[in-house]
Tab-separated table of C-alpha atoms and ligand atoms in Angstrom:
chain	number	residue	atom	x	y	z
A	1	MET	CA	0.000	0.000	0.000
A	2	GLN	CA	2.807	2.324	0.940
A	3	LEU	CA	4.604	1.512	-2.275
A	4	LYS	CA	1.456	1.932	-4.293
A	5	SER	CA	0.761	5.360	-2.858
A	6	LEU	CA	4.386	6.374	-3.268
A	7	PHE	CA	4.254	5.102	-6.827
A	8	SER	CA	1.131	7.019	-7.672
A	9	ALA	CA	2.117	10.184	-5.837
A	10	ALA	CA	5.669	10.268	-7.040
A	11	LEU	CA	5.291	8.947	-10.540
A	12	PHE	CA	1.855	9.894	-11.705
A	13	ALA	CA	1.883	13.343	-10.132
A	14	ARG	CA	5.123	13.989	-11.975
A	15	GLY	CA	3.526	12.761	-15.153
A	16	LEU	CA	5.918	9.856	-15.584
A	17	PHE	CA	2.958	7.957	-16.920
A	18	ALA	CA	-0.496	8.931	-17.918
A	19	ALA	CA	-2.895	7.832	-15.187
A	20	PRO	CA	-4.175	4.366	-16.053
A	21	ALA	CA	-7.431	4.185	-17.960
A	22	ALA	CA	-10.361	2.543	-16.171
A	23	GLY	CA	-9.667	-1.168	-15.897
A	24	GLN	CA	-6.125	-0.876	-17.187
A	25	THR	CA	-3.345	-2.931	-15.584
A	26	VAL	CA	0.105	-1.478	-14.999
A	27	LEU	CA	2.279	-3.990	-13.160
A	28	ARG	CA	5.536	-2.386	-11.982
A	29	PHE	CA	7.799	-4.531	-9.829
A	30	GLY	CA	11.425	-5.011	-8.919
A	31	CYS	CA	13.548	-8.075	-9.621
A	32	SER	CA	16.985	-8.542	-8.067
A	33	GLN	CA	19.939	-9.738	-10.010
A	34	ILE	CA	20.113	-13.528	-10.154
A	35	VAL	CA	23.436	-13.798	-11.957
A	36	VAL	CA	25.894	-11.656	-13.954
A	37	GLU	CA	27.778	-13.573	-16.603
A	38	ARG	CA	28.465	-14.184	-20.273
A	39	LEU	CA	25.419	-16.275	-21.125
A	40	ASP	CA	22.559	-15.597	-23.531
A	41	PRO	CA	20.138	-18.536	-23.860
A	42	LEU	CA	18.008	-16.516	-26.320
A	43	VAL	CA	20.511	-15.263	-28.914
A	44	ASN	CA	23.471	-17.600	-28.298
A	45	PRO	CA	22.023	-20.792	-26.807
A	46	ASP	CA	24.934	-22.794	-28.165
A	47	GLN	CA	27.667	-20.538	-26.806
A	48	ASN	CA	29.186	-20.816	-23.349
A	49	PRO	CA	30.481	-18.196	-22.864
A	50	SER	CA	28.344	-15.930	-25.063
A	51	PRO	CA	29.938	-12.841	-26.693
A	52	HIS	CA	29.162	-10.278	-23.968
A	53	VAL	CA	28.170	-9.975	-20.314
A	54	HIS	CA	24.552	-9.707	-19.162
A	55	GLN	CA	22.891	-8.963	-15.867
A	56	VAL	CA	20.003	-11.360	-15.440
A	57	VAL	CA	16.939	-11.322	-13.183
A	58	GLY	CA	14.000	-13.669	-12.570
A	59	GLY	CA	13.655	-17.421	-12.174
A	60	ASN	CA	16.393	-19.912	-11.411
A	61	ALA	CA	15.877	-21.967	-14.587
A	62	PHE	CA	18.297	-19.538	-16.269
A	63	ALA	CA	21.097	-21.599	-17.852
A	64	PRO	CA	23.247	-21.642	-21.010
A	65	GLU	CA	20.242	-23.198	-22.752
A	66	VAL	CA	16.629	-22.871	-21.595
A	67	PRO	CA	14.241	-25.331	-23.295
A	68	SER	CA	11.233	-23.851	-25.123
A	69	THR	CA	8.797	-25.320	-22.660
A	70	ASP	CA	6.913	-24.128	-19.599
A	71	VAL	CA	9.788	-22.461	-17.733
A	72	SER	CA	7.636	-22.126	-14.602
A	73	GLY	CA	7.903	-25.904	-14.317
A	74	LEU	CA	11.704	-25.797	-14.482
A	75	ALA	CA	12.368	-23.065	-11.905
A	76	ASN	CA	11.541	-23.203	-8.229
A	77	CYS	CA	12.386	-19.661	-7.119
A	78	THR	CA	12.559	-16.159	-8.550
A	79	THR	CA	14.245	-12.870	-7.639
A	80	CYS	CA	11.102	-10.938	-8.640
A	81	SER	CA	8.642	-9.706	-6.023
A	82	PHE	CA	5.783	-11.460	-7.848
A	83	SER	CA	6.650	-14.979	-6.746
A	84	GLU	CA	4.841	-16.761	-9.601
A	85	ASP	CA	6.963	-15.005	-12.200
A	86	PHE	CA	9.751	-17.401	-13.202
A	87	SER	CA	10.508	-15.463	-16.401
A	88	ASN	CA	14.036	-14.345	-17.181
A	89	TYR	CA	14.801	-10.768	-18.131
A	90	TRP	CA	18.271	-9.562	-19.027
A	91	THR	CA	20.207	-6.602	-20.399
A	92	ALA	CA	23.778	-5.507	-21.022
A	93	ASN	CA	25.905	-4.241	-18.148
A	94	MET	CA	27.510	-0.830	-18.120
A	95	TYR	CA	31.179	-0.111	-17.421
A	96	PHE	CA	33.199	3.062	-16.835
A	97	LYS	CA	36.376	3.234	-18.906
A	98	ALA	CA	39.155	4.991	-16.994
A	99	LEU	CA	41.796	7.160	-18.667
A	100	ASN	CA	44.321	4.346	-18.181
A	101	GLY	CA	42.101	2.059	-20.290
A	102	THR	CA	40.761	-0.180	-17.518
A	103	TYR	CA	37.053	-0.792	-16.910
A	104	LYS	CA	34.905	-0.868	-13.790
A	105	ARG	CA	31.326	-2.011	-13.648
A	106	VAL	CA	28.830	0.740	-12.746
A	107	PRO	CA	26.603	-0.400	-9.847
A	108	GLN	CA	22.841	-0.783	-10.358
A	109	ILE	CA	20.495	0.592	-7.730
A	110	PRO	CA	16.763	0.248	-6.984
A	111	ASN	CA	14.440	2.419	-9.050
A	112	ARG	CA	12.364	5.302	-7.691
A	113	GLY	CA	10.003	4.109	-4.959
A	114	ASN	CA	11.593	0.653	-4.746
A	115	THR	CA	13.582	-0.810	-1.871
A	116	GLY	CA	15.116	-4.176	-1.126
A	117	GLU	CA	16.285	-5.267	-4.548
A	118	SER	CA	19.882	-6.204	-5.050
A	119	GLY	CA	20.839	-4.619	-8.384
A	120	GLY	CA	18.576	-5.933	-11.101
A	121	MET	CA	15.800	-3.984	-12.758
A	122	THR	CA	12.193	-2.850	-12.682
A	123	VAL	CA	9.805	-4.768	-14.934
A	124	TYR	CA	6.506	-3.396	-16.254
A	125	TYR	CA	3.559	-5.134	-17.915
A	126	THR	CA	0.952	-2.684	-19.189
A	127	SER	CA	-2.376	-3.503	-20.818
A	128	PRO	CA	-3.601	-1.386	-23.770
A	129	TYR	CA	-4.537	2.207	-22.943
A	130	ASP	CA	-7.721	1.939	-25.034
A	131	GLY	CA	-8.967	-0.990	-22.940
A	132	SER	CA	-8.825	-3.423	-25.871
A	133	LYS	CA	-8.335	-7.154	-25.366
A	134	VAL	CA	-4.838	-8.192	-24.366
A	135	THR	CA	-3.337	-11.648	-24.789
A	136	ALA	CA	-0.632	-12.619	-22.299
A	137	PHE	CA	2.477	-14.436	-23.518
A	138	LYS	CA	2.311	-18.248	-23.760
A	139	PRO	CA	4.660	-20.855	-22.266
A	140	GLY	CA	7.756	-21.082	-24.476
A	141	PHE	CA	7.409	-17.457	-25.660
A	142	ARG	CA	10.589	-15.403	-25.958
A	143	MET	CA	11.684	-12.204	-27.698
A	144	LEU	CA	14.323	-9.544	-28.052
A	145	ALA	CA	14.092	-5.739	-28.094
A	146	GLY	CA	16.861	-3.737	-29.738
A	147	ASP	CA	19.981	-4.982	-31.511
A	148	SER	CA	23.332	-5.402	-29.759
A	149	ALA	CA	25.213	-4.804	-33.050
A	150	GLN	CA	23.591	-1.414	-33.745
A	151	ARG	CA	25.946	1.593	-33.498
A	152	THR	CA	23.870	4.199	-35.364
A	153	ASN	CA	20.235	5.190	-35.001
A	154	GLY	CA	18.417	2.134	-36.352
A	155	GLY	CA	14.967	3.677	-36.112
A	156	ILE	CA	13.782	1.974	-32.916
A	157	THR	CA	13.476	5.476	-31.433
A	158	LYS	CA	10.312	5.822	-33.534
A	159	TRP	CA	8.374	4.003	-30.815
A	160	ASN	CA	10.281	5.650	-27.920
A	161	ALA	CA	11.456	2.095	-27.381
A	162	ILE	CA	14.967	2.544	-25.984
A	163	CYS	CA	16.622	5.525	-24.329
A	164	PHE	CA	18.737	6.791	-21.457
A	165	ARG	CA	17.686	9.335	-18.833
A	166	CYS	CA	20.254	11.572	-17.166
A	167	TYR	CA	19.130	12.499	-13.642
A	168	THR	CA	20.005	16.112	-12.873
A	169	ALA	CA	20.260	15.594	-9.093
A	170	LYS	CA	20.203	12.845	-6.485
A	171	ASN	CA	16.874	11.124	-5.797
A	172	PHE	CA	15.830	11.030	-9.433
A	173	GLY	CA	16.132	14.771	-10.088
A	174	GLY	CA	14.706	15.802	-13.445
A	175	ASP	CA	12.405	12.784	-13.591
A	176	ASN	CA	9.340	14.657	-14.763
A	177	ASP	CA	7.983	13.136	-17.927
A	178	ALA	CA	7.248	9.856	-19.689
A	179	PRO	CA	10.357	7.793	-20.485
A	180	CYS	CA	12.173	8.670	-23.729
A	181	SER	CA	10.057	11.756	-24.442
A	182	ASP	CA	11.682	14.550	-22.432
A	183	LYS	CA	14.474	15.824	-24.620
A	184	THR	CA	16.048	17.804	-21.757
A	185	VAL	CA	16.942	14.607	-19.849
A	186	ASP	CA	16.423	11.732	-22.324
A	187	SER	CA	18.690	10.660	-25.158
A	188	VAL	CA	18.904	7.655	-27.457
A	189	THR	CA	22.667	7.696	-26.984
A	190	LEU	CA	24.510	7.407	-23.684
A	191	PRO	CA	24.395	10.877	-22.053
A	192	SER	CA	27.261	13.127	-23.151
A	193	LYS	CA	27.599	14.906	-19.780
A	194	PRO	CA	27.956	13.619	-16.194
A	195	CYS	CA	24.560	12.768	-14.622
A	196	PRO	CA	24.650	14.011	-10.998
A	197	GLY	CA	21.779	11.706	-9.933
A	198	GLY	CA	22.805	8.683	-12.010
A	199	MET	CA	21.376	7.284	-15.198
A	200	ARG	CA	18.463	5.089	-16.211
A	201	THR	CA	17.787	3.100	-19.329
A	202	THR	CA	14.289	2.220	-20.555
A	203	ILE	CA	13.641	-0.699	-22.919
A	204	ARG	CA	10.147	-1.162	-24.369
A	205	PHE	CA	9.359	-4.427	-26.161
A	206	PRO	CA	7.131	-4.942	-29.213
A	207	THR	CA	3.420	-5.194	-28.340
A	208	CYS	CA	1.956	-6.961	-31.394
A	209	TRP	CA	2.246	-10.732	-32.017
A	210	ASP	CA	1.667	-12.930	-35.076
A	211	GLY	CA	-0.478	-15.128	-32.841
A	212	THR	CA	1.352	-18.326	-33.804
A	213	ASN	CA	5.106	-18.352	-33.280
A	214	LEU	CA	6.577	-18.425	-29.796
A	215	ASP	CA	9.952	-17.354	-31.194
A	216	SER	CA	11.613	-16.616	-34.559
A	217	ALA	CA	15.123	-16.961	-35.974
A	218	ASP	CA	15.981	-13.332	-35.152
A	219	HIS	CA	13.808	-13.440	-31.982
A	220	SER	CA	11.980	-10.370	-33.305
A	221	SER	CA	10.034	-11.249	-36.486
A	222	HIS	CA	7.181	-12.952	-34.624
A	223	VAL	CA	6.428	-9.642	-32.880
A	224	SER	CA	6.090	-6.039	-34.021
A	225	TYR	CA	5.792	-2.507	-32.721
A	226	PRO	CA	2.509	-0.742	-33.636
A	227	GLU	CA	2.004	0.064	-37.317
A	228	THR	CA	1.490	3.742	-36.574
A	229	GLY	CA	1.862	5.742	-33.388
A	230	THR	CA	3.020	4.012	-30.236
A	231	PHE	CA	1.559	1.691	-27.609
A	232	GLU	CA	0.890	4.774	-25.465
A	233	THR	CA	-1.160	6.392	-28.233
A	234	SER	CA	-3.022	3.071	-28.837
A	235	GLY	CA	-1.444	2.732	-32.291
A	236	PRO	CA	-2.912	-0.226	-34.229
A	237	CYS	CA	-1.078	-3.520	-34.698
A	238	PRO	CA	-0.168	-4.457	-38.300
A	239	SER	CA	-2.375	-7.108	-39.960
A	240	THR	CA	0.602	-9.504	-39.975
A	241	HIS	CA	0.831	-9.238	-36.162
A	242	PRO	CA	-2.756	-8.618	-35.066
A	243	VAL	CA	-2.636	-9.914	-31.471
A	244	LYS	CA	-2.129	-7.244	-28.793
A	245	LEU	CA	0.364	-8.251	-26.099
A	246	PRO	CA	0.969	-6.518	-22.780
A	247	GLN	CA	3.718	-3.934	-23.131
A	248	LEU	CA	6.801	-5.379	-21.460
A	249	MET	CA	9.214	-2.669	-20.356
A	250	PHE	CA	12.486	-2.749	-18.408
A	251	GLU	CA	14.152	0.011	-16.436
A	252	VAL	CA	17.708	-0.253	-15.132
A	253	VAL	CA	19.151	2.487	-12.891
A	254	TRP	CA	22.895	3.023	-12.568
A	255	ASP	CA	24.633	4.904	-9.777
A	256	THR	CA	27.267	6.795	-11.753
A	257	SER	CA	28.188	9.082	-8.822
A	258	SER	CA	31.720	7.695	-8.391
A	259	PHE	CA	32.475	8.337	-12.065
A	260	ASN	CA	31.258	11.920	-12.500
A	261	ASP	CA	34.597	13.731	-11.986
A	262	LYS	CA	35.148	15.431	-15.353
A	263	SER	CA	38.938	15.387	-14.831
A	264	GLN	CA	38.689	11.582	-15.163
A	265	TRP	CA	36.787	11.822	-18.473
A	266	PRO	CA	38.445	11.653	-21.912
A	267	ALA	CA	40.165	14.877	-22.982
A	268	ASP	CA	38.502	14.707	-26.414
A	269	GLY	CA	35.124	15.449	-24.837
A	270	SER	CA	33.670	11.977	-25.381
A	271	GLN	CA	31.802	10.256	-22.555
A	272	PRO	CA	33.452	7.331	-20.689
A	273	PHE	CA	30.617	4.806	-20.249
A	274	ILE	CA	30.412	1.673	-22.365
A	275	LEU	CA	27.873	-1.136	-22.519
A	276	SER	CA	29.150	-4.698	-22.160
A	277	MET	CA	28.961	-5.426	-25.901
A	278	GLY	CA	31.625	-2.776	-26.425
A	279	ASP	CA	29.099	-0.094	-27.309
A	280	GLY	CA	29.962	3.451	-26.259
A	281	THR	CA	27.106	4.930	-28.309
A	282	GLY	CA	24.099	3.341	-26.594
A	283	TYR	CA	22.411	2.488	-29.919
A	284	GLY	CA	23.148	-1.198	-29.261
A	285	GLN	CA	21.138	-1.261	-26.026
A	286	HIS	CA	18.858	-4.316	-25.967
A	287	GLY	CA	16.720	-6.453	-23.698
A	288	ASP	CA	15.961	-10.181	-23.703
A	289	TYR	CA	12.874	-11.982	-22.437
A	290	ILE	CA	11.933	-15.600	-21.772
A	291	PHE	CA	8.347	-15.851	-20.517
A	292	GLY	CA	7.907	-17.969	-17.392
A	293	TRP	CA	4.811	-16.940	-15.427
A	294	LYS	CA	2.977	-19.807	-13.761
A	295	GLY	CA	-0.270	-21.062	-15.310
A	296	ASN	CA	-2.648	-18.347	-16.448
A	297	VAL	CA	-1.826	-15.794	-13.732
A	298	LEU	CA	-0.372	-13.135	-16.010
A	299	GLN	CA	-3.501	-13.157	-18.212
A	300	THR	CA	-5.670	-12.898	-15.105
A	301	ALA	CA	-3.570	-10.030	-13.740
A	302	MET	CA	-3.746	-8.144	-17.041
A	303	GLU	CA	-7.548	-8.263	-16.745
A	304	SER	CA	-7.657	-7.331	-13.040
A	305	ALA	CA	-6.944	-3.595	-13.142
A	306	CYS	CA	-3.780	-4.117	-11.100
A	307	PHE	CA	-1.375	-1.335	-10.427
A	308	GLY	CA	2.238	-1.290	-9.214
A	309	ALA	CA	3.738	-4.172	-7.256
A	310	THR	CA	0.546	-5.519	-5.704
A	311	CYS	CA	-2.286	-7.350	-7.420
A	312	LYS	CA	-5.011	-9.429	-5.860
A	313	ALA	CA	-4.587	-12.008	-8.623
A	314	LEU	CA	-0.866	-12.470	-7.899
A	315	LYS	CA	1.255	-13.801	-5.040
A	316	THR	CA	4.169	-11.681	-3.845
A	317	GLN	CA	7.282	-12.325	-1.786
A	318	ALA	CA	9.573	-10.076	0.266
A	319	PHE	CA	12.969	-9.235	-1.199
A	320	THR	CA	14.579	-10.883	1.844
A	321	ASP	CA	13.232	-14.131	0.325
A	322	ALA	CA	13.614	-13.187	-3.360
A	323	ASN	CA	17.270	-12.328	-2.795
A	324	LYS	CA	17.972	-15.909	-1.648
A	325	CYS	CA	17.158	-17.237	-5.107
A	326	ALA	CA	20.331	-17.860	-7.082
A	327	VAL	CA	21.744	-19.715	-10.044
A	328	PRO	CA	25.271	-21.064	-10.004
A	329	VAL	CA	27.771	-19.108	-12.106
A	330	THR	CA	28.808	-21.315	-15.023
A	331	VAL	CA	31.271	-18.973	-16.758
A	332	LYS	CA	34.261	-18.537	-14.481
A	333	GLU	CA	35.622	-15.063	-15.181
A	334	ASP	CA	35.749	-11.752	-13.363
A	335	VAL	CA	32.935	-9.592	-14.715
A	336	THR	CA	32.067	-7.394	-11.772
A	337	ASP	CA	34.888	-6.751	-9.332
A	338	GLY	CA	37.822	-4.434	-9.555
A	339	TRP	CA	39.298	-2.782	-12.606
A	340	LEU	CA	39.244	-5.049	-15.669
A	341	THR	CA	41.886	-4.761	-18.382
A	342	THR	CA	39.361	-5.734	-21.098
A	343	LEU	CA	35.607	-5.975	-21.329
A	344	PRO	CA	34.857	-9.692	-20.905
A	345	GLY	CA	34.699	-11.309	-24.358
A	346	MET	CA	35.858	-8.144	-26.125
A	347	ALA	CA	39.220	-7.579	-27.785
A	348	ASN	CA	39.874	-4.404	-25.774
B	1	LIG	C1	15.323	-25.964	-6.948
B	1	LIG	O1	16.050	-25.878	-8.137
B	1	LIG	C2	17.432	-26.074	-7.978
B	1	LIG	C3	18.085	-25.756	-9.298
B	1	LIG	O2	17.422	-26.356	-10.357
B	1	LIG	C4	17.670	-27.496	-7.485
B	1	LIG	O3	19.046	-27.692	-7.310
B	1	LIG	C5	16.943	-27.673	-6.183
B	1	LIG	O4	17.054	-29.019	-5.762
B	1	LIG	C6	15.468	-27.332	-6.318
B	1	LIG	N1	14.860	-27.352	-5.002
B	1	LIG	C7	13.666	-27.857	-4.789
B	1	LIG	C8	13.178	-27.753	-3.394
B	1	LIG	O5	12.994	-28.381	-5.676
B	2	LIG	C1	43.406	2.892	-13.601
B	2	LIG	O1	42.608	4.000	-13.231
B	2	LIG	C2	41.719	3.773	-12.158
B	2	LIG	C3	40.846	5.028	-11.996
B	2	LIG	O2	41.639	6.151	-11.830
B	2	LIG	C4	42.508	3.434	-10.912
B	2	LIG	O3	41.640	3.213	-9.819
B	2	LIG	C5	43.301	2.171	-11.210
B	2	LIG	O4	44.093	1.842	-10.099
B	2	LIG	C6	44.201	2.384	-12.422
B	2	LIG	N1	44.848	1.127	-12.764
B	2	LIG	C7	46.143	1.052	-13.052
B	2	LIG	C8	46.656	-0.300	-13.406
B	2	LIG	O5	46.868	2.033	-13.020
């Protein structure tokens, strides 16, 4: 209740989101990190280690390969506060590159209004703003948002899908508009100036499905962004992908405060942060999803006008319990501690 009121007061009053329409569901919940390593069971299921490091949250069925079955039957715990969500969600990590060429991982912190998570991210599931029918993901469903190889603007910005927010002061200063739409604090590239209050990335997934395929070779073709407009403007789905999905969205918040000293930034005026796939632009930001909710609970929740991190249709757990869920590290290399001479898996 406290979180819900904080969420509504702090976020809605500031216009971070339009107030939900009658009957609309906006789930917003934290998930702690379950593992940080070079694995990617979606894009590189045959590679151990995979090309770059990810930070992963969710159920403990995460492994080098995750079978395309009902993941909720493979996992028995989750780092998410909704305890029936055994999905896995993952993104790139971010590193600071020092002037001497070494790298240090930038710590992740809980999002606005959240407490208790260890690193990780905030996950959102939003039903359509126009109240139209929504179809929850099915067991075996998986998808990708963004493209880790992208280094120029690939057009995903059209749907406000991926961006970075530069907080102007501690405690989320400057957080006063919908993600990716406030040009004074949002950018599709990594921010060019130090962010006194840290940085956030937002990743919105496609919201239209072909209704048949649980996955596709590029992990994207079976889904689509709206044909015109955005999910927020109730843009229509294309006829090839007519089924409306909940909008899955990730937010990751980084505490950049120990790296904001401009004297430690490159003399050429470039910014020093780099994503784990060796991307200093930010255009390669991406998110990965393997659905793993138990039974039909996500569909029920999407139809229950739920809001924030509580929902009468869903069971929750405290982070003191969620944080006990773990998966063993399978790739033995240093990805988090100390100053690294190279980005793991990268040539330099
Ligand atoms: C939970 O899953 C882990 C990893 O798969 C397994 O080692 C453990 O035995 C399971 N525990 C229970 C109580 O099923
Ligand atoms: C590289 O620079 C960082 C940041 O100034 C410093 O902490 C680290 O000790 C340096 N490493 C070496 C090998 O000089």
